[in-house]
Amino acid sequence: MGNCKNGSDDMKKNPLVSVIVNCFNSEKTILRTINSILNQTFTNFEIIVWDNDSFDSSRDLISSLDDNRIKLFKSNKTVSLGIARNFAINEAKGKFIAFCDSDDWWELFKLKEQLGVLEGSQYSFVCSDFKIIDLISNTTSFKYQGRKSEIVSQCGLLKNYNVGLLTLLTYTKSIKKIVQDETPEYMYMWDFDIILKISSIGDGYFVSSSTAFNTVASTSLSITGKLEAKKELGSWFIKHYDSITQSCPRVIKYINYKIVQCNGIFGSKIRFNYLSLIVVLIEKIYLKIKNK
């Protein structure tokens, strides 16, 4: 890659941010993704592009970009998205870390705005709203529909998970420790697992402004893997049931509801209560209607 465009003074006074870009056969979208990072108003970052053994022109397109902040890695074989992200994280050198998959892209102020909130604060992470570009229905919408800026707790996320990985900014050392200690290998729930564990370190903060764009297409994992993702989420709740119900006892009914909703099972651990599940269902319907 060629010479970096940003000045040495900027590097000295600003912390390095590692941006993880996972790529697999993304020739149609990868340049949009990377250019949205390169054009950030905050410039002291490295882009860790992890190519998951693509067989299209993705790597050639990435290599054509002349900026030494881009670091391209290639997997020897195609692995699950969770494992690919773990590999990429291990290459990160920055104090902070962010994620932008190859079909997503950022607003130009994304890093600068979020660093202004996170750096020097007591928060363990910061996240934001984002726009969904739905190519199936040909619509554009905000994911969180005008949600106000607020503190995000682990117990709150267990009750109502609302963090988009494409907007996450957190500390690299926190994610590296999780990856090294537990090696999460989830295909669909990797980000859910990571963010719940980061939130156990300390509260995060949601910024109401929209900082990113997410594309939904017929080939998106959120569409093609919907059933598998549901099962993986239910399995996650069962696996972590004891620890999360001890740390957040007031959200047990929501966790029970999620397990039943995802797996359709009633395990021996689950303190099933029809009334509790009905209350949760009514609340979720109310919130869905309210946010329309």
C-alpha positions as a Markdown table, in Angstrom:
| # | Residue | x | y | z |
|---|---|---|---|---|
| 1 | Met | 0.0 | 0.0 | 0.0 |
| 2 | Gly | 1.1 | 3.6 | -0.5 |
| 3 | Asn | 1.8 | 6.4 | 1.9 |
| 4 | Cys | -0.7 | 7.3 | 4.6 |
| 5 | Lys | -2.6 | 10.6 | 4.0 |
| 6 | Asn | -2.9 | 11.8 | 7.6 |
| 7 | Gly | -0.3 | 13.9 | 9.3 |
| 8 | Ser | 2.1 | 12.8 | 12.2 |
| 9 | Asp | 0.7 | 15.5 | 14.5 |
| 10 | Asp | -2.8 | 13.9 | 14.2 |
| 11 | Met | -1.4 | 10.5 | 15.1 |
| 12 | Lys | 0.4 | 11.8 | 18.2 |
| 13 | Lys | -2.6 | 13.5 | 19.8 |
| 14 | Asn | -5.3 | 11.1 | 18.8 |
| 15 | Pro | -5.7 | 7.4 | 19.9 |
| 16 | Leu | -5.4 | 4.7 | 17.2 |
| 17 | Val | -8.7 | 3.1 | 16.2 |
| 18 | Ser | -8.7 | -0.4 | 14.7 |
| 19 | Val | -11.6 | -0.9 | 12.2 |
| 20 | Ile | -12.4 | -4.5 | 11.5 |
| 21 | Val | -13.8 | -5.2 | 8.0 |
| 22 | Asn | -14.8 | -8.8 | 7.3 |
| 23 | Cys | -15.1 | -9.7 | 3.6 |
| 24 | Phe | -16.3 | -12.7 | 1.6 |
| 25 | Asn | -17.0 | -12.3 | -2.1 |
| 26 | Ser | -17.9 | -8.7 | -1.7 |
| 27 | Glu | -16.7 | -7.2 | -4.9 |
| 28 | Lys | -19.9 | -5.2 | -5.4 |
| 29 | Thr | -19.8 | -3.4 | -2.1 |
| 30 | Ile | -16.3 | -3.6 | -0.5 |
| 31 | Leu | -15.0 | -0.3 | -2.0 |
| 32 | Arg | -18.0 | 1.6 | -0.7 |
| 33 | Thr | -17.3 | 0.2 | 2.8 |
| 34 | Ile | -13.6 | 1.0 | 2.9 |
| 35 | Asn | -14.0 | 4.4 | 1.3 |
| 36 | Ser | -16.6 | 5.4 | 4.0 |
| 37 | Ile | -13.9 | 4.6 | 6.5 |
| 38 | Leu | -11.0 | 6.3 | 4.7 |
| 39 | Asn | -13.1 | 9.5 | 4.4 |
| 40 | Gln | -13.8 | 9.8 | 8.1 |
| 41 | Thr | -13.2 | 13.2 | 9.7 |
| 42 | Phe | -11.2 | 11.4 | 12.3 |
| 43 | Thr | -8.1 | 10.0 | 10.5 |
| 44 | Asn | -5.9 | 8.0 | 13.0 |
| 45 | Phe | -7.1 | 4.5 | 12.3 |
| 46 | Glu | -6.0 | 1.2 | 10.8 |
| 47 | Ile | -8.4 | -0.9 | 8.7 |
| 48 | Ile | -8.0 | -4.6 | 9.3 |
| 49 | Val | -9.6 | -6.3 | 6.3 |
| 50 | Trp | -10.0 | -10.0 | 6.8 |
| 51 | Asp | -10.8 | -11.8 | 3.5 |
| 52 | Asn | -12.5 | -15.1 | 4.2 |
| 53 | Asp | -11.0 | -16.8 | 1.2 |
| 54 | Ser | -13.0 | -15.0 | -1.4 |
| 55 | Phe | -13.0 | -16.3 | -5.0 |
| 56 | Asp | -14.2 | -13.1 | -6.7 |
| 57 | Ser | -12.2 | -9.8 | -7.3 |
| 58 | Ser | -12.6 | -8.5 | -3.7 |
| 59 | Arg | -8.9 | -8.7 | -2.8 |
| 60 | Asp | -7.8 | -7.1 | -6.1 |
| 61 | Leu | -10.1 | -4.2 | -5.4 |
| 62 | Ile | -8.8 | -3.8 | -1.9 |
| 63 | Ser | -5.2 | -3.9 | -3.0 |
| 64 | Ser | -5.8 | -1.2 | -5.6 |
| 65 | Leu | -6.5 | 1.3 | -2.8 |
| 66 | Asp | -3.4 | 3.4 | -2.1 |
| 67 | Asp | -3.4 | 4.0 | 1.7 |
| 68 | Asn | -1.1 | 2.3 | 4.2 |
| 69 | Arg | -3.8 | 2.4 | 6.9 |
| 70 | Ile | -5.3 | -0.6 | 5.1 |
| 71 | Lys | -4.0 | -4.0 | 6.2 |
| 72 | Leu | -5.3 | -6.9 | 4.1 |
| 73 | Phe | -5.3 | -10.5 | 5.5 |
| 74 | Lys | -6.5 | -13.6 | 3.8 |
| 75 | Ser | -7.8 | -16.7 | 5.4 |
| 76 | Asn | -6.4 | -20.1 | 4.1 |
| 77 | Lys | -10.0 | -21.4 | 4.0 |
| 78 | Thr | -13.5 | -20.1 | 4.5 |
| 79 | Val | -14.5 | -20.2 | 8.2 |
| 80 | Ser | -17.5 | -19.0 | 10.1 |
| 81 | Leu | -18.0 | -15.3 | 10.5 |
| 82 | Gly | -17.4 | -15.5 | 14.2 |
| 83 | Ile | -14.0 | -17.2 | 13.8 |
| 84 | Ala | -13.1 | -14.8 | 11.0 |
| 85 | Arg | -13.8 | -11.8 | 13.3 |
| 86 | Asn | -11.7 | -13.4 | 16.0 |
| 87 | Phe | -8.8 | -13.8 | 13.6 |
| 88 | Ala | -9.1 | -10.1 | 12.6 |
| 89 | Ile | -9.3 | -8.9 | 16.2 |
| 90 | Asn | -6.0 | -10.5 | 17.0 |
| 91 | Glu | -4.3 | -8.3 | 14.4 |
| 92 | Ala | -5.7 | -5.1 | 15.9 |
| 93 | Lys | -3.2 | -2.6 | 17.3 |
| 94 | Gly | -5.5 | 0.3 | 18.3 |
| 95 | Lys | -6.7 | 1.4 | 21.7 |
| 96 | Phe | -10.2 | 1.4 | 20.4 |
| 97 | Ile | -11.9 | -1.0 | 18.0 |
| 98 | Ala | -14.9 | -0.7 | 15.6 |
| 99 | Phe | -16.6 | -2.9 | 13.0 |
| 100 | Cys | -17.9 | -2.3 | 9.5 |
| 101 | Asp | -18.8 | -5.5 | 7.5 |
| 102 | Ser | -18.4 | -5.4 | 3.7 |
| 103 | Asp | -22.0 | -4.6 | 3.0 |
| 104 | Asp | -22.3 | -1.8 | 5.5 |
| 105 | Trp | -20.9 | 1.8 | 5.4 |
| 106 | Trp | -20.5 | 4.7 | 7.8 |
| 107 | Glu | -21.4 | 8.4 | 8.0 |
| 108 | Leu | -18.2 | 10.5 | 7.7 |
| 109 | Phe | -18.5 | 11.8 | 11.4 |
| 110 | Lys | -19.0 | 8.3 | 12.9 |
| 111 | Leu | -15.6 | 7.8 | 14.6 |
| 112 | Lys | -15.1 | 11.4 | 15.7 |
| 113 | Glu | -18.5 | 11.7 | 17.3 |
| 114 | Gln | -18.3 | 8.4 | 19.1 |
| 115 | Leu | -14.7 | 9.0 | 20.3 |
| 116 | Gly | -15.9 | 12.3 | 21.8 |
| 117 | Val | -18.4 | 10.3 | 23.9 |
| 118 | Leu | -16.3 | 7.2 | 24.8 |
| 119 | Glu | -12.8 | 8.6 | 25.4 |
| 120 | Gly | -12.2 | 9.6 | 29.0 |
| 121 | Ser | -15.7 | 8.4 | 30.1 |
| 122 | Gln | -16.8 | 5.6 | 32.4 |
| 123 | Tyr | -18.5 | 3.7 | 29.6 |
| 124 | Ser | -17.3 | 0.4 | 28.3 |
| 125 | Phe | -18.7 | 1.1 | 24.8 |
| 126 | Val | -20.7 | 3.5 | 22.7 |
| 127 | Cys | -23.2 | 2.7 | 19.9 |
| 128 | Ser | -25.7 | 4.6 | 17.8 |
| 129 | Asp | -28.7 | 4.4 | 15.6 |
| 130 | Phe | -28.3 | 3.4 | 11.9 |
| 131 | Lys | -30.3 | 3.4 | 8.7 |
| 132 | Ile | -31.5 | 0.2 | 7.1 |
| 133 | Ile | -31.4 | 0.1 | 3.3 |
| 134 | Asp | -33.9 | -2.7 | 2.5 |
| 135 | Leu | -33.3 | -3.8 | -1.1 |
| 136 | Ile | -36.1 | -6.4 | -0.9 |
| 137 | Ser | -38.9 | -4.0 | 0.0 |
| 138 | Asn | -37.0 | -1.0 | -1.5 |
| 139 | Thr | -37.4 | 1.1 | 1.7 |
| 140 | Thr | -35.1 | 3.0 | 4.0 |
| 141 | Ser | -35.7 | 3.4 | 7.7 |
| 142 | Phe | -34.0 | 4.2 | 11.0 |
| 143 | Lys | -33.3 | 1.0 | 13.0 |
| 144 | Tyr | -34.3 | 2.6 | 16.4 |
| 145 | Gln | -36.9 | 5.1 | 15.2 |
| 146 | Gly | -35.7 | 8.2 | 17.1 |
| 147 | Arg | -34.6 | 6.5 | 20.3 |
| 148 | Lys | -33.1 | 9.0 | 22.7 |
| 149 | Ser | -29.5 | 9.0 | 23.9 |
| 150 | Glu | -29.2 | 6.9 | 27.0 |
| 151 | Ile | -27.1 | 4.6 | 29.2 |
| 152 | Val | -27.1 | 0.9 | 28.1 |
| 153 | Ser | -26.8 | -1.7 | 30.8 |
| 154 | Gln | -26.3 | -5.5 | 30.5 |
| 155 | Cys | -29.7 | -6.1 | 32.2 |
| 156 | Gly | -31.3 | -3.7 | 29.8 |
| 157 | Leu | -29.8 | -5.5 | 26.9 |
| 158 | Leu | -31.1 | -8.8 | 28.2 |
| 159 | Lys | -34.6 | -7.3 | 28.3 |
| 160 | Asn | -34.4 | -5.6 | 25.0 |
| 161 | Tyr | -31.2 | -6.0 | 22.9 |
| 162 | Asn | -30.6 | -3.0 | 20.8 |
| 163 | Val | -27.0 | -2.6 | 19.7 |
| 164 | Gly | -25.9 | -2.7 | 16.1 |
| 165 | Leu | -22.3 | -4.0 | 15.6 |
| 166 | Leu | -21.8 | -1.7 | 12.7 |
| 167 | Thr | -22.1 | 1.3 | 15.2 |
| 168 | Leu | -20.1 | -0.2 | 18.1 |
| 169 | Leu | -17.0 | 1.5 | 19.4 |
| 170 | Thr | -15.2 | -0.1 | 22.4 |
| 171 | Tyr | -11.8 | -0.9 | 23.8 |
| 172 | Thr | -9.7 | -3.3 | 21.9 |
| 173 | Lys | -8.3 | -4.9 | 25.1 |
| 174 | Ser | -11.8 | -5.8 | 26.3 |
| 175 | Ile | -12.7 | -7.7 | 23.1 |
| 176 | Lys | -9.2 | -9.3 | 22.8 |
| 177 | Lys | -9.6 | -10.7 | 26.4 |
| 178 | Ile | -13.0 | -12.1 | 25.6 |
| 179 | Val | -11.7 | -13.7 | 22.4 |
| 180 | Gln | -8.6 | -15.1 | 24.0 |
| 181 | Asp | -10.4 | -16.4 | 27.1 |
| 182 | Glu | -13.6 | -17.8 | 25.6 |
| 183 | Thr | -13.1 | -17.9 | 21.8 |
| 184 | Pro | -16.7 | -17.2 | 20.8 |
| 185 | Glu | -17.3 | -19.0 | 17.5 |
| 186 | Tyr | -21.0 | -18.1 | 16.9 |
| 187 | Met | -22.0 | -17.7 | 13.2 |
| 188 | Tyr | -25.0 | -15.4 | 13.8 |
| 189 | Met | -24.9 | -14.4 | 17.5 |
| 190 | Trp | -21.2 | -13.4 | 17.7 |
| 191 | Asp | -21.9 | -9.7 | 18.2 |
| 192 | Phe | -24.7 | -10.4 | 20.7 |
| 193 | Asp | -22.3 | -12.6 | 22.7 |
| 194 | Ile | -19.4 | -10.1 | 22.6 |
| 195 | Ile | -21.5 | -7.1 | 23.5 |
| 196 | Leu | -23.3 | -8.8 | 26.4 |
| 197 | Lys | -19.9 | -9.7 | 27.8 |
| 198 | Ile | -18.5 | -6.1 | 27.3 |
| 199 | Ser | -21.6 | -4.7 | 29.0 |
| 200 | Ser | -20.8 | -6.9 | 32.1 |
| 201 | Ile | -17.5 | -4.8 | 32.4 |
| 202 | Gly | -19.5 | -1.6 | 32.5 |
| 203 | Asp | -22.4 | 0.3 | 31.1 |
| 204 | Gly | -22.3 | 1.5 | 27.5 |
| 205 | Tyr | -23.9 | 4.6 | 26.0 |
| 206 | Phe | -26.3 | 4.9 | 23.0 |
| 207 | Val | -26.0 | 8.1 | 20.9 |
| 208 | Ser | -29.3 | 8.9 | 19.2 |
| 209 | Ser | -27.7 | 10.2 | 15.9 |
| 210 | Ser | -27.5 | 7.8 | 13.0 |
| 211 | Thr | -23.9 | 6.9 | 12.2 |
| 212 | Ala | -24.0 | 4.0 | 9.7 |
| 213 | Phe | -25.9 | 2.2 | 7.0 |
| 214 | Asn | -26.9 | -1.5 | 6.8 |
| 215 | Thr | -28.0 | -3.2 | 3.6 |
| 216 | Val | -30.6 | -5.9 | 3.7 |
| 217 | Ala | -30.7 | -8.1 | 0.6 |
| 218 | Ser | -32.0 | -11.6 | -0.2 |
| 219 | Thr | -28.5 | -12.9 | 0.3 |
| 220 | Ser | -28.0 | -11.2 | 3.7 |
| 221 | Leu | -27.2 | -13.5 | 6.7 |
| 222 | Ser | -30.1 | -11.9 | 8.5 |
| 223 | Ile | -32.4 | -13.3 | 5.8 |
| 224 | Thr | -30.7 | -16.6 | 4.8 |
| 225 | Gly | -29.8 | -17.6 | 8.3 |
| 226 | Lys | -32.9 | -16.4 | 10.2 |
| 227 | Leu | -33.9 | -19.8 | 11.6 |
| 228 | Glu | -30.4 | -20.8 | 12.5 |
| 229 | Ala | -29.8 | -17.4 | 14.2 |
| 230 | Lys | -33.0 | -17.9 | 16.2 |
| 231 | Lys | -31.8 | -21.3 | 17.4 |
| 232 | Glu | -28.3 | -20.0 | 18.2 |
| 233 | Leu | -29.8 | -17.2 | 20.3 |
| 234 | Gly | -31.9 | -19.6 | 22.3 |
| 235 | Ser | -28.9 | -21.8 | 22.9 |
| 236 | Trp | -26.9 | -18.8 | 24.1 |
| 237 | Phe | -29.6 | -18.0 | 26.7 |
| 238 | Ile | -29.7 | -21.6 | 27.9 |
| 239 | Lys | -25.9 | -21.8 | 28.1 |
| 240 | His | -25.6 | -18.6 | 30.1 |
| 241 | Tyr | -28.9 | -19.0 | 32.0 |
| 242 | Asp | -27.4 | -19.3 | 35.6 |
| 243 | Ser | -25.0 | -16.5 | 35.3 |
| 244 | Ile | -27.3 | -13.9 | 33.7 |
| 245 | Thr | -30.3 | -14.7 | 36.0 |
| 246 | Gln | -28.0 | -14.2 | 39.0 |
| 247 | Ser | -26.6 | -10.9 | 37.8 |
| 248 | Cys | -30.0 | -9.7 | 36.4 |
| 249 | Pro | -32.8 | -11.5 | 38.4 |
| 250 | Arg | -35.4 | -8.9 | 37.4 |
| 251 | Val | -35.2 | -9.9 | 33.7 |
| 252 | Ile | -35.7 | -13.7 | 34.2 |
| 253 | Lys | -39.2 | -13.5 | 32.6 |
| 254 | Tyr | -37.7 | -11.9 | 29.5 |
| 255 | Ile | -35.0 | -14.5 | 29.3 |
| 256 | Asn | -37.5 | -17.4 | 29.7 |
| 257 | Tyr | -39.7 | -15.8 | 27.0 |
| 258 | Lys | -36.7 | -15.6 | 24.6 |
| 259 | Ile | -35.8 | -19.2 | 25.2 |
| 260 | Val | -39.3 | -20.4 | 24.5 |
| 261 | Gln | -39.6 | -18.1 | 21.5 |
| 262 | Cys | -36.3 | -19.3 | 20.0 |
| 263 | Asn | -36.3 | -23.0 | 20.8 |
| 264 | Gly | -39.9 | -23.8 | 21.7 |
| 265 | Ile | -38.7 | -25.8 | 24.7 |
| 266 | Phe | -39.2 | -25.7 | 28.4 |
| 267 | Gly | -35.9 | -26.8 | 30.0 |
| 268 | Ser | -35.6 | -27.9 | 33.6 |
| 269 | Lys | -33.8 | -24.6 | 34.4 |
| 270 | Ile | -36.6 | -22.4 | 33.1 |
| 271 | Arg | -39.1 | -21.2 | 35.8 |
| 272 | Phe | -41.9 | -21.1 | 33.3 |
| 273 | Asn | -44.9 | -18.8 | 34.1 |
| 274 | Tyr | -47.7 | -18.2 | 31.6 |
| 275 | Leu | -48.5 | -14.8 | 33.1 |
| 276 | Ser | -45.0 | -13.6 | 32.9 |
| 277 | Leu | -44.7 | -14.6 | 29.3 |
| 278 | Ile | -48.0 | -12.9 | 28.4 |
| 279 | Val | -46.8 | -9.7 | 30.1 |
| 280 | Val | -43.6 | -9.7 | 28.1 |
| 281 | Leu | -45.5 | -10.4 | 24.9 |
| 282 | Ile | -47.9 | -7.5 | 25.5 |
| 283 | Glu | -45.0 | -5.2 | 26.3 |
| 284 | Lys | -43.2 | -6.1 | 23.1 |
| 285 | Ile | -46.3 | -5.6 | 21.0 |
| 286 | Tyr | -46.8 | -2.2 | 22.6 |
| 287 | Leu | -43.2 | -1.1 | 21.9 |
| 288 | Lys | -43.5 | -2.3 | 18.3 |
| 289 | Ile | -46.7 | -0.3 | 17.7 |
| 290 | Lys | -45.3 | 2.7 | 19.5 |
| 291 | Asn | -42.1 | 2.8 | 17.4 |
| 292 | Lys | -44.0 | 2.6 | 14.1 |
